[in-house]
PDB file of C-alpha atoms and ligand atoms in Angstrom:
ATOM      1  CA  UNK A 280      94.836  44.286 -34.916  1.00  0.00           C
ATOM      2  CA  UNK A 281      97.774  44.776 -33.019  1.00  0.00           C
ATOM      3  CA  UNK A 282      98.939  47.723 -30.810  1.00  0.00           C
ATOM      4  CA  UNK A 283     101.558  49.110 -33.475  1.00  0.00           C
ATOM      5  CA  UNK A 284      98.766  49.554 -35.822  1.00  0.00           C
ATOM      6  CA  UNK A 285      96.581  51.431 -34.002  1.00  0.00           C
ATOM      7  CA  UNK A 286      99.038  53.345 -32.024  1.00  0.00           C
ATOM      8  CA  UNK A 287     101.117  54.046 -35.271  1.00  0.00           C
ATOM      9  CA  UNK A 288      97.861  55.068 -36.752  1.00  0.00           C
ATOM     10  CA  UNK A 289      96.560  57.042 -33.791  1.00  0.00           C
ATOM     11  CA  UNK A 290      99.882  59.216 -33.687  1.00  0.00           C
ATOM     12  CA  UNK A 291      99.520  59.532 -37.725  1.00  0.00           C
ATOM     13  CA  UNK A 292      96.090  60.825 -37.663  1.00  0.00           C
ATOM     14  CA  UNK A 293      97.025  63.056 -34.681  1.00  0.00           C
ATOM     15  CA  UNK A 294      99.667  64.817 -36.506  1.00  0.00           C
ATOM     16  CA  UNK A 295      97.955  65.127 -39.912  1.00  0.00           C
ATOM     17  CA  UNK A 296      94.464  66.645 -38.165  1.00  0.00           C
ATOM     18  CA  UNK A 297      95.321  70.632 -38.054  1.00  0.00           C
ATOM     19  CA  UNK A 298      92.163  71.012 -35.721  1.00  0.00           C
ATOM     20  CA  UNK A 299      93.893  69.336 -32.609  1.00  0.00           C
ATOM     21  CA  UNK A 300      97.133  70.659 -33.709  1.00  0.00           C
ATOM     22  CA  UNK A 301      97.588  72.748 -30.204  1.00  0.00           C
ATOM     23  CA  UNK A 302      97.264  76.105 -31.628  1.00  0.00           C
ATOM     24  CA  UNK A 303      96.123  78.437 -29.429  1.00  0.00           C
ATOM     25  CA  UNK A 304      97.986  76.874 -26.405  1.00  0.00           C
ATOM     26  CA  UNK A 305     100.177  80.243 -25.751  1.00  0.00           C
ATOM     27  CA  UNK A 306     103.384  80.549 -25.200  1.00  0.00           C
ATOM     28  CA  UNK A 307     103.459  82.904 -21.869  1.00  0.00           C
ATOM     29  CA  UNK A 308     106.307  81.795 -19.980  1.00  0.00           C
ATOM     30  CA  UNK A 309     104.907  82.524 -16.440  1.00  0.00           C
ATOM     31  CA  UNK A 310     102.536  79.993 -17.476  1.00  0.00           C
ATOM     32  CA  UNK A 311     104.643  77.252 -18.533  1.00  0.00           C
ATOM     33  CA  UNK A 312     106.768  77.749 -15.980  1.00  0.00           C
ATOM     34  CA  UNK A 313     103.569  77.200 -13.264  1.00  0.00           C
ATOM     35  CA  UNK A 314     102.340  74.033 -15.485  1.00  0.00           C
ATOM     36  CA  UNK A 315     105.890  72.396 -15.643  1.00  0.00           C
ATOM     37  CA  UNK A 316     107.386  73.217 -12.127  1.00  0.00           C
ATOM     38  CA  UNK A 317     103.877  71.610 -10.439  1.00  0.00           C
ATOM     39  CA  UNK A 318     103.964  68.340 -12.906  1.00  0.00           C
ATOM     40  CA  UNK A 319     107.715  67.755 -11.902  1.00  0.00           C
ATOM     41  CA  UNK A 320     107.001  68.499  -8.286  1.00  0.00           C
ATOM     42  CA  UNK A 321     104.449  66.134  -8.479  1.00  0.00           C
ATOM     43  CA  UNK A 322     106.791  63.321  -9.924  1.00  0.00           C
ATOM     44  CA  UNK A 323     109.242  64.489  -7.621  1.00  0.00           C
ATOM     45  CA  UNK A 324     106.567  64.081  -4.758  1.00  0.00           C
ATOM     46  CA  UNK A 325     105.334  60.463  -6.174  1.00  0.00           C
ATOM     47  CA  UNK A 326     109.524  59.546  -5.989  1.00  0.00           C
ATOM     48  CA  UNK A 327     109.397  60.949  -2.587  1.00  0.00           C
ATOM     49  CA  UNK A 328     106.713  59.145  -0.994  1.00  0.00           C
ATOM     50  CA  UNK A 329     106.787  55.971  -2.666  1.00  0.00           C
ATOM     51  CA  UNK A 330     110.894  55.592  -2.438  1.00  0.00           C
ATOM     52  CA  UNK A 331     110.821  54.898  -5.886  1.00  0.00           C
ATOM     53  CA  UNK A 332     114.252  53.128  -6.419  1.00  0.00           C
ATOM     54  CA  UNK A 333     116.884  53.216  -9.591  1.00  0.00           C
ATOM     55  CA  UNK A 334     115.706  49.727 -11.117  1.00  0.00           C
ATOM     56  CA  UNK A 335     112.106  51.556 -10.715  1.00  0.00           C
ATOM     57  CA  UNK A 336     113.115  54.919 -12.211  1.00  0.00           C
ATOM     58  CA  UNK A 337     115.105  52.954 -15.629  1.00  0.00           C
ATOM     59  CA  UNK A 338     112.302  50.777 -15.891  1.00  0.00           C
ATOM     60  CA  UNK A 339     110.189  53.758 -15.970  1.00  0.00           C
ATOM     61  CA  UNK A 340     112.397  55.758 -18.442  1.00  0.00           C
ATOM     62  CA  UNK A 341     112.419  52.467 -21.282  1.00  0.00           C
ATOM     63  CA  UNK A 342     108.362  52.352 -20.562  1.00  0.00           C
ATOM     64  CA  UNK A 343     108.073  55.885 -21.507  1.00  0.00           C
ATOM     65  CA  UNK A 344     110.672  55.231 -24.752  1.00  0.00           C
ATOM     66  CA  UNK A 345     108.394  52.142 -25.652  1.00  0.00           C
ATOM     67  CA  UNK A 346     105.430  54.478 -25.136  1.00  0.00           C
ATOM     68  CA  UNK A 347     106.935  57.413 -28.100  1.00  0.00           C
ATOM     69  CA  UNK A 348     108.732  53.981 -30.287  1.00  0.00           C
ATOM     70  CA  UNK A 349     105.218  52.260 -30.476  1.00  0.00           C
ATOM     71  CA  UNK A 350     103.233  55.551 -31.620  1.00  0.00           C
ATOM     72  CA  UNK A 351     100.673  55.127 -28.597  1.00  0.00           C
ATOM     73  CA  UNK A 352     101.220  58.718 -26.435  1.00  0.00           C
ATOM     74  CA  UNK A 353      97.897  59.632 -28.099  1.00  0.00           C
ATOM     75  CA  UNK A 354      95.997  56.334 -27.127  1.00  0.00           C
ATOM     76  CA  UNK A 355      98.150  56.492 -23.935  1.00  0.00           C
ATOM     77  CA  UNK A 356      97.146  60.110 -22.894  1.00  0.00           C
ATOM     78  CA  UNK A 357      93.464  59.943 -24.733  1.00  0.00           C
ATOM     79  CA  UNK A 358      92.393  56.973 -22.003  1.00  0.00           C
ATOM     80  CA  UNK A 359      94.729  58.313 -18.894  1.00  0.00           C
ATOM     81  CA  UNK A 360      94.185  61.982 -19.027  1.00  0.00           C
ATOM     82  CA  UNK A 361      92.174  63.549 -21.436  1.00  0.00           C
ATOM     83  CA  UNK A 362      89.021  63.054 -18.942  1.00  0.00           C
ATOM     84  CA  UNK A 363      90.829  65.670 -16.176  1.00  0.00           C
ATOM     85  CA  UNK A 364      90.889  68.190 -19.253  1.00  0.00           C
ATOM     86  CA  UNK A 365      87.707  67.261 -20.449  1.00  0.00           C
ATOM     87  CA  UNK A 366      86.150  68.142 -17.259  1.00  0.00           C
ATOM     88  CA  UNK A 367      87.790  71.059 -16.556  1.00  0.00           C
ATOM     89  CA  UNK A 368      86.794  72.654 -20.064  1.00  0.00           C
ATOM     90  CA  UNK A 369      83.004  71.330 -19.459  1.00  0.00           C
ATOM     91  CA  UNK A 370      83.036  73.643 -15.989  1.00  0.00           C
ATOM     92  CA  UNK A 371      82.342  76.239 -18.464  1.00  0.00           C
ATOM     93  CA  UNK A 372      79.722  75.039 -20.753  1.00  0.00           C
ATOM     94  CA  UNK A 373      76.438  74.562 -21.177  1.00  0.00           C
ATOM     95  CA  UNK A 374      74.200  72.284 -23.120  1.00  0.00           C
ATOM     96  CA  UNK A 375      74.930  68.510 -23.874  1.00  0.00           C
ATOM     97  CA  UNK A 376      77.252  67.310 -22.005  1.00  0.00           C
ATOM     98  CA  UNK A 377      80.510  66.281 -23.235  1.00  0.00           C
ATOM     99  CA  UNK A 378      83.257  63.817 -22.723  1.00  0.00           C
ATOM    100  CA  UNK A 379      86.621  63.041 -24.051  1.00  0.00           C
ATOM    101  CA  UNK A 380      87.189  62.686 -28.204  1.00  0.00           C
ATOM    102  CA  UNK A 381      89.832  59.933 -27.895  1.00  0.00           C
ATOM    103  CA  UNK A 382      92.622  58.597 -30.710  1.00  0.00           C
ATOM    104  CA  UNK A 383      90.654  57.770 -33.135  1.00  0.00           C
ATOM    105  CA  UNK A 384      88.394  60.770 -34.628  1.00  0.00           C
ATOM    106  CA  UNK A 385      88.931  60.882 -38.274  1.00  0.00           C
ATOM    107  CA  UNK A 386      88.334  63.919 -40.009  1.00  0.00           C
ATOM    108  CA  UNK A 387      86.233  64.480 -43.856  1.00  0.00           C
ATOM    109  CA  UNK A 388      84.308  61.424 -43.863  1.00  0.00           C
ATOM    110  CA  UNK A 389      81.464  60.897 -46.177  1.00  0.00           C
ATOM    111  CA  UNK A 390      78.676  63.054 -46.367  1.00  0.00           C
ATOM    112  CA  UNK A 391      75.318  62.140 -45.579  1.00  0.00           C
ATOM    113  CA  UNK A 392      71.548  63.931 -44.923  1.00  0.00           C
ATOM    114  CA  UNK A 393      68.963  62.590 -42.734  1.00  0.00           C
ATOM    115  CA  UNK A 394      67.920  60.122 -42.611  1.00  0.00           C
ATOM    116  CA  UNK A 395      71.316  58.329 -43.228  1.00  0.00           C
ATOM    117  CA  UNK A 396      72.885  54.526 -43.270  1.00  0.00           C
ATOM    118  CA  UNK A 397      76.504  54.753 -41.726  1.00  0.00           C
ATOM    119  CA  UNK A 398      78.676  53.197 -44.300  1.00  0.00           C
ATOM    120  CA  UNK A 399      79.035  49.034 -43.190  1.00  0.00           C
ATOM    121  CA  UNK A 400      80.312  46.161 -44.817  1.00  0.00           C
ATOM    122  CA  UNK A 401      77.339  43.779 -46.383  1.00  0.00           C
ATOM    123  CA  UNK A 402      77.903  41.409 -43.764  1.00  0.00           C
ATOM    124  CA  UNK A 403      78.531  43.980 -40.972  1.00  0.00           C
ATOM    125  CA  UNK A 404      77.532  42.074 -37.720  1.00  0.00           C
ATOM    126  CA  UNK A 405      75.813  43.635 -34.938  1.00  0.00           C
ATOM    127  CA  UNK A 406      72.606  44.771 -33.508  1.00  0.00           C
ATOM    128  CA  UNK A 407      70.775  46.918 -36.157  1.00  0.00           C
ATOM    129  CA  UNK A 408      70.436  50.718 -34.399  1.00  0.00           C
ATOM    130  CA  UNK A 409      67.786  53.379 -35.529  1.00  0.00           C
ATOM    131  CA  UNK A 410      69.480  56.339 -33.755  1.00  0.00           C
ATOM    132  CA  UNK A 411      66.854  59.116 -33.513  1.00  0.00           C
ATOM    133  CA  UNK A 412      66.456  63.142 -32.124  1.00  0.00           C
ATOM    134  CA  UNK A 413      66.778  66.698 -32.654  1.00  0.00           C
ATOM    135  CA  UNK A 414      69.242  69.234 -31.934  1.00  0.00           C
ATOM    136  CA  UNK A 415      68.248  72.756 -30.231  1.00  0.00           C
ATOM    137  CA  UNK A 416      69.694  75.544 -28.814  1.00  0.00           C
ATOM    138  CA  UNK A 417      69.820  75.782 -24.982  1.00  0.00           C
ATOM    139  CA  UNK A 418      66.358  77.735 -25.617  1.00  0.00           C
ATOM    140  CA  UNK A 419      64.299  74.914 -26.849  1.00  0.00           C
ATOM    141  CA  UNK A 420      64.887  76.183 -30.588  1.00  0.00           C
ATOM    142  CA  UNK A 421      65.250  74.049 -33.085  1.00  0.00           C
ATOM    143  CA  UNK A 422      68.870  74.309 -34.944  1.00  0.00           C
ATOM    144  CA  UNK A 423      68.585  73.845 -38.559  1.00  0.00           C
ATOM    145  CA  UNK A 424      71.165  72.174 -40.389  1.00  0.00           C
ATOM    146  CA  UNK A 425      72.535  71.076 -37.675  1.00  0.00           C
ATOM    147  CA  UNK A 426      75.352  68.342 -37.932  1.00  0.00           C
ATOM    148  CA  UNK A 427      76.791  64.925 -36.433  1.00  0.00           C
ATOM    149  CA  UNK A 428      79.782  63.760 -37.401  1.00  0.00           C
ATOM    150  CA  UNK A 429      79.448  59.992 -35.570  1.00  0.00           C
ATOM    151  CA  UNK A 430      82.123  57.172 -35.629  1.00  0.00           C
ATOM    152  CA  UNK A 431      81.934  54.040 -34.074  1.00  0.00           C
ATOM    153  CA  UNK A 432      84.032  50.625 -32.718  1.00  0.00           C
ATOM    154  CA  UNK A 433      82.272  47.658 -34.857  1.00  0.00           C
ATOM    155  CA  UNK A 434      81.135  44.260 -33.268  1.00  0.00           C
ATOM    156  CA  UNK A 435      84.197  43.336 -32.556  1.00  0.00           C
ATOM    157  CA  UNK A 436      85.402  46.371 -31.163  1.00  0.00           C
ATOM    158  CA  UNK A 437      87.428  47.580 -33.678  1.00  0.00           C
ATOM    159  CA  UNK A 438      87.854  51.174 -35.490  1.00  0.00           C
ATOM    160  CA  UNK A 439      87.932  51.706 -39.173  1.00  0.00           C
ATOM    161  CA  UNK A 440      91.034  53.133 -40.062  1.00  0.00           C
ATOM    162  CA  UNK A 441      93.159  51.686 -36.556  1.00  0.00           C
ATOM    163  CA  UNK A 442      92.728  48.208 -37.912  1.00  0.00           C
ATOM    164  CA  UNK A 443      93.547  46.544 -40.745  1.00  0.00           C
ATOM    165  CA  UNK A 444      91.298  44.695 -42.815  1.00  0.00           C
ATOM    166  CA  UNK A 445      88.336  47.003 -42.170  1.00  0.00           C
ATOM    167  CA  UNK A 446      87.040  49.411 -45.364  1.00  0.00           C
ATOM    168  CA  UNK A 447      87.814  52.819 -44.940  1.00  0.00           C
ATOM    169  CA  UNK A 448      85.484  55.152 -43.256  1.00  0.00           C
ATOM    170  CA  UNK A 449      83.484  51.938 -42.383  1.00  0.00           C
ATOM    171  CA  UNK A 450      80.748  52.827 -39.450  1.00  0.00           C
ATOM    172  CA  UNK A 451      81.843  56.937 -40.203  1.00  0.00           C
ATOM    173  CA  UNK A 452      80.185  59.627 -41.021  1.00  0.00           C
ATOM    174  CA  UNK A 453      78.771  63.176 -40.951  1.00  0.00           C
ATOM    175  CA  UNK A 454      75.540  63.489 -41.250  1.00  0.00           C
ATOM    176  CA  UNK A 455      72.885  66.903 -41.473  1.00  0.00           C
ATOM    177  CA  UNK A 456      70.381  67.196 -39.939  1.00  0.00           C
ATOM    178  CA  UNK A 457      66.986  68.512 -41.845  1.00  0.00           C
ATOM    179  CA  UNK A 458      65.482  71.977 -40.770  1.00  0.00           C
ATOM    180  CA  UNK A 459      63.910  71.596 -37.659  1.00  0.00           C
ATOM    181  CA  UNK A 460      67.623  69.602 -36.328  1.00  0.00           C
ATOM    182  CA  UNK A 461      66.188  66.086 -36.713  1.00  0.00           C
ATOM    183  CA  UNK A 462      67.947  63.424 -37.626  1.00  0.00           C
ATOM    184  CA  UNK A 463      67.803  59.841 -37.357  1.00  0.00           C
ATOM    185  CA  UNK A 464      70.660  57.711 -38.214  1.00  0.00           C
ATOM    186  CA  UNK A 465      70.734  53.892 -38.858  1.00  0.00           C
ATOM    187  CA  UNK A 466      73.837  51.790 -37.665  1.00  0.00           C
ATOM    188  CA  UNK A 467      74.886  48.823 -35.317  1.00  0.00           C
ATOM    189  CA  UNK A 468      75.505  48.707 -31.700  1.00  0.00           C
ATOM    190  CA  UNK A 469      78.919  48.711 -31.112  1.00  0.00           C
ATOM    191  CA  UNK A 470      81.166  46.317 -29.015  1.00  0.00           C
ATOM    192  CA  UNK A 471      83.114  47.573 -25.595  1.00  0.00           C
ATOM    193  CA  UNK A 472      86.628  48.283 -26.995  1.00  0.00           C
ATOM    194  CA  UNK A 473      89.771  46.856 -25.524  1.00  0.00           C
ATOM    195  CA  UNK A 474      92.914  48.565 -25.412  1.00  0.00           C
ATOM    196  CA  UNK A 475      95.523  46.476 -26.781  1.00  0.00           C
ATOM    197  CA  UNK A 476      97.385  44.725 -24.783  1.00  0.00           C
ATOM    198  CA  UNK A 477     100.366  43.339 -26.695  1.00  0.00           C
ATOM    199  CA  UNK A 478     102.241  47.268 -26.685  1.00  0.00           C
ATOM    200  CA  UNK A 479     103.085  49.162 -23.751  1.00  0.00           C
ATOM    201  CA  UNK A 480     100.083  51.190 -22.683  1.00  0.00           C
ATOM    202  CA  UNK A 481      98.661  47.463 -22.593  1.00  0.00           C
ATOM    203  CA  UNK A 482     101.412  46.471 -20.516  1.00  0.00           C
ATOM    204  CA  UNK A 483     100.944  48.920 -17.864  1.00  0.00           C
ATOM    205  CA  UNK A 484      97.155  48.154 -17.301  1.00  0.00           C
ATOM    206  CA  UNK A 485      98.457  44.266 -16.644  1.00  0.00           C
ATOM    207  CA  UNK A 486     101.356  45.052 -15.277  1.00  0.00           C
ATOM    208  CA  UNK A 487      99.020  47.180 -12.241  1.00  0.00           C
ATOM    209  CA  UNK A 488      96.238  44.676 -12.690  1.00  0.00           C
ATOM    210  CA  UNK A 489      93.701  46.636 -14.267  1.00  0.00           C
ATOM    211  CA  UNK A 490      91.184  45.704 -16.652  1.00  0.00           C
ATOM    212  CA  UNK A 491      91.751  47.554 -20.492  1.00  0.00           C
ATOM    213  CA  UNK A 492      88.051  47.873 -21.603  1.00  0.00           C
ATOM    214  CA  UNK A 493      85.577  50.913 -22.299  1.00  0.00           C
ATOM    215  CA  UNK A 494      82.198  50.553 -22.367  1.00  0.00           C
ATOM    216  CA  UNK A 495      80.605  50.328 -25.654  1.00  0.00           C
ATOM    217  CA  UNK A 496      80.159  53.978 -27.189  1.00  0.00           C
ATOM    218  CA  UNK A 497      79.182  55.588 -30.189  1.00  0.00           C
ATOM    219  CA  UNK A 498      81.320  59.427 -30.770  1.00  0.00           C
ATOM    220  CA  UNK A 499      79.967  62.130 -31.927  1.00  0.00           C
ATOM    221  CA  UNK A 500      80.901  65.768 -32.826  1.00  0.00           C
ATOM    222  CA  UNK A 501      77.517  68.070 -33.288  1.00  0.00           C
ATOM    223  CA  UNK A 502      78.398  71.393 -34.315  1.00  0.00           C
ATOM    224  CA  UNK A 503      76.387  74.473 -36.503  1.00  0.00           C
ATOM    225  CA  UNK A 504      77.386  77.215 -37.066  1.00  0.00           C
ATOM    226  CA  UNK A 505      77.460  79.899 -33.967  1.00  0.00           C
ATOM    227  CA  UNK A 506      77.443  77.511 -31.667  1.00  0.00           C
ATOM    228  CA  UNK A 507      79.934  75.670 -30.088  1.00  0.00           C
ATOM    229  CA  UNK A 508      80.663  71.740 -30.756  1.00  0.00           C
ATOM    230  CA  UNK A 509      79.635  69.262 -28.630  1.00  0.00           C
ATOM    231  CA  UNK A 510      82.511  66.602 -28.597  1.00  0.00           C
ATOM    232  CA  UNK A 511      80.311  63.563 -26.580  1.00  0.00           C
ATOM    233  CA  UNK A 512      79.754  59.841 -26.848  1.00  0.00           C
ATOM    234  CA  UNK A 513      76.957  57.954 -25.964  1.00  0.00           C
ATOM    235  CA  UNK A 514      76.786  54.623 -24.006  1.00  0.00           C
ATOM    236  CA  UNK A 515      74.506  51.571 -23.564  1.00  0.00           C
ATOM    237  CA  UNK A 516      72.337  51.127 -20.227  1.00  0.00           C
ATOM    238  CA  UNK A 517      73.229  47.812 -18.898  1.00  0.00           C
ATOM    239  CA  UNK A 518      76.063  47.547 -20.968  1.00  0.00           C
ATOM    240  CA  UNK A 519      79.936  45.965 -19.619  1.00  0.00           C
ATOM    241  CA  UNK A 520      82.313  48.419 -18.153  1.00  0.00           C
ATOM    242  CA  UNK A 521      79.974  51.356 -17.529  1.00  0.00           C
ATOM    243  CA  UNK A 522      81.445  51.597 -14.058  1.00  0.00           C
ATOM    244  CA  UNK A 523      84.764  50.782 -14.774  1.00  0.00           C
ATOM    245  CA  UNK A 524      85.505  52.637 -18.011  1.00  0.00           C
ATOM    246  CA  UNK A 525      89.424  52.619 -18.053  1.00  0.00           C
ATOM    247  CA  UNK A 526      89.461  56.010 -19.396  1.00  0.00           C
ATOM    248  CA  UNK A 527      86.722  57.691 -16.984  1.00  0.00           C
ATOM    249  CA  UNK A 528      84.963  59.131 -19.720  1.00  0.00           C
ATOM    250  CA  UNK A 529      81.236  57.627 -18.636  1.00  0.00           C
ATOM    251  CA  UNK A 530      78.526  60.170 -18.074  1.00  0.00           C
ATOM    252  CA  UNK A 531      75.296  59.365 -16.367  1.00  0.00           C
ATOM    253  CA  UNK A 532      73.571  61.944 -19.093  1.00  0.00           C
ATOM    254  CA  UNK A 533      75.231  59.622 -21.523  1.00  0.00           C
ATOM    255  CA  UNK A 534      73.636  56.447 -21.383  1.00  0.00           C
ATOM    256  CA  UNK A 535      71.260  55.267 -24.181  1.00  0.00           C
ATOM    257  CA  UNK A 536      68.669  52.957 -23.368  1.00  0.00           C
ATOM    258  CA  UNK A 537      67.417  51.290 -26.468  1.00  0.00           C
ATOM    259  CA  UNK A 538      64.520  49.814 -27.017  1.00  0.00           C
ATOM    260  CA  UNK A 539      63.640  46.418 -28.969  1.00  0.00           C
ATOM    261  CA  UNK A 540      61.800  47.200 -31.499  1.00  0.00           C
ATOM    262  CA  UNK A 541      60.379  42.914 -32.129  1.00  0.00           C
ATOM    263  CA  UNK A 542      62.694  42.239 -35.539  1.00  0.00           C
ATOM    264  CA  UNK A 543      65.909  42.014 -34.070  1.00  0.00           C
ATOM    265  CA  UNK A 544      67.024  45.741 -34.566  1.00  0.00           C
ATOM    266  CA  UNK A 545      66.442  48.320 -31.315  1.00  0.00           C
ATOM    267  CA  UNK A 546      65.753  52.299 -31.364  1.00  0.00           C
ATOM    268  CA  UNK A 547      66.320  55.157 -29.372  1.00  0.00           C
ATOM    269  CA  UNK A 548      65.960  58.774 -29.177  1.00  0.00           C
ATOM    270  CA  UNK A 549      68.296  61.200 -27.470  1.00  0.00           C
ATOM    271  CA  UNK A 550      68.655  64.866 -28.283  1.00  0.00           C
ATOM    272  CA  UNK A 551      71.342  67.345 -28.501  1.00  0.00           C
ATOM    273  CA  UNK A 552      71.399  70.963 -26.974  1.00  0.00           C
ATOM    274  CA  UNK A 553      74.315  73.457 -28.090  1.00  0.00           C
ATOM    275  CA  UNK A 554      75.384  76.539 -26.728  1.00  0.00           C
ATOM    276  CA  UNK A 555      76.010  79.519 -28.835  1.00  0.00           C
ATOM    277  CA  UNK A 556      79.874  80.488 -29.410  1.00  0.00           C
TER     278      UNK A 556
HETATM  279  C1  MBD B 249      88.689  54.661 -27.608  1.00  0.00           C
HETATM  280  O1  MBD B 249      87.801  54.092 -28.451  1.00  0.00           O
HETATM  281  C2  MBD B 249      88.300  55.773 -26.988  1.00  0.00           C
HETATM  282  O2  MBD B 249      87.078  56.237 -27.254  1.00  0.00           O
HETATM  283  C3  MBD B 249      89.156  56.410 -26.114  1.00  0.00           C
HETATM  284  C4  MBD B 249      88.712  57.630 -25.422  1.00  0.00           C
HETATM  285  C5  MBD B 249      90.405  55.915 -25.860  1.00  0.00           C
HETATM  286  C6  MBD B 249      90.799  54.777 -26.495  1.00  0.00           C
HETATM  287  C7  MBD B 249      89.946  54.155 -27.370  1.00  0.00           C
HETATM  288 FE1   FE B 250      86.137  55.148 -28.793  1.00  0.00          FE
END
């Protein structure tokens, strides 16, 4: 997989999912005024301090072309800044707590009841995962019908739909819980994912020295209705990158640790808690 497909496909999916679409953002110009007069004063400042020179500044302006050419301002933005809105929206909430969505949430995948197999290829490689719990409201009460729409990297690291030669909706799905908000949902552990390096986002991290990996993860969305949806992922206790997630989306309330179980496969249990809208 290479950087335009995923980016490409990233922006594509972006555009076509009416959920994200910014509705609701406002339009009050005292406000957009305050938002873009502090982000160019803080450019301005950066310019400022650093001396940032002409060669710097047209350098800068092709990086951000190659950024909007190569389709990758969502994965660009998703790993860079999504976190600093995440946590300012989760200063509000209660419940499980959340972390970023990312680029690649894909909406209307198949349908599924508990207890559920997430769609894999025969010879899907990986650790075998029985992923267990319930889902309650912030009183301890059991939600019924609750649901969890989960998607997933594969062993490699890769997302269905941002790389080609994997099935569609492979390691997606939405699954319902039964009436007391259990479920329990077989799939594989999935790999840390690497951004790619061969586009520009991928170019910046090498070009600064950074390292492009996050920490293995599994996403979910776990919404019924009245309450509010949990956007989250879940990690893997002694797992690569959980202190250096390039996209500062790591939790400590968000780290699995699952168990062997003796035949190869592992298990764990972690519940959900929503908040009512
Ligand atoms: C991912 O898989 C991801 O979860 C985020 C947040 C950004 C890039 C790739
Ligand atoms: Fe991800």
């Amino acid at each position: 997989p290479t950087a335009a497909d995923s980016g490409a496909s990233a922006s594509a999916s972006f555009r076509s999912t009416s959920q994200y679409s910014g509705d609701g953002a406002g339009s009050d110009t005292a406000r957009v005024d305050a938002l873009a007069r502090a982000l160019l004063g803080a450019v301005h400042q950066v310019i400022s301090d650093h001396e940032v020179t002409y060669p710097e500044f047209q350098a800068a302006k092709k990086w951000l072309m190659d950024v909007g050419e190569g389709g990758e301002w969502p994965l660009f933005l998703d790993v860079f800044v999504e976190h600093a809105v995440e946590e300012v929206a989760a200063r509000k909430q209660t419940g499980t707590v959340g972390t970023i969505l990312g680029p690649y949430y894909l909406p209307d995948q198949v349908q599924l009841t508990t207890p559920a197999t997430l769609p894999a290829r025969p010879d899907e490689a990986g650790t075998p995962l029985a992923f267990r719990g319930q889902v309650t409201d912030t009183t301890g009460a059991p939600v019924p019908g609750a649901v969890l729409d989960i998607w997933q990297a594969d062993e490699q690291g890769y997302y269905s739909g941002f790389a080609p030669d994997i099935p569609a909706g492979n390691l997606r799905g939405v699954v319902t819980a039964d009436d007391q908000g259990h479920f329990e949902i077989t799939t594989i552990q999935p790999a840390p994912y690497q951004v790619p390096t061969d586009g520009p986002t991928g170019a910046l991290i090498s070009a600064a020295g950074w390292h492009p990996w996050r920490p293995a993860h599994l996403h979910l969305l776990v919404s019924a209705p009245g309450y509010r949806t949990v956007t989250t992922q879940l990690y893997f206790a002694g797992g690569e990158y959980l202190d250096s997630d390039v996209a500062e989306a790591v939790k400590p309330e968000l780290v699995l640790d699952p168990t062997d179980v003796g035949d190869g496969s592992r298990e764990v249990t972690y519940n959900f808690v929503l908040e009512r809208n």
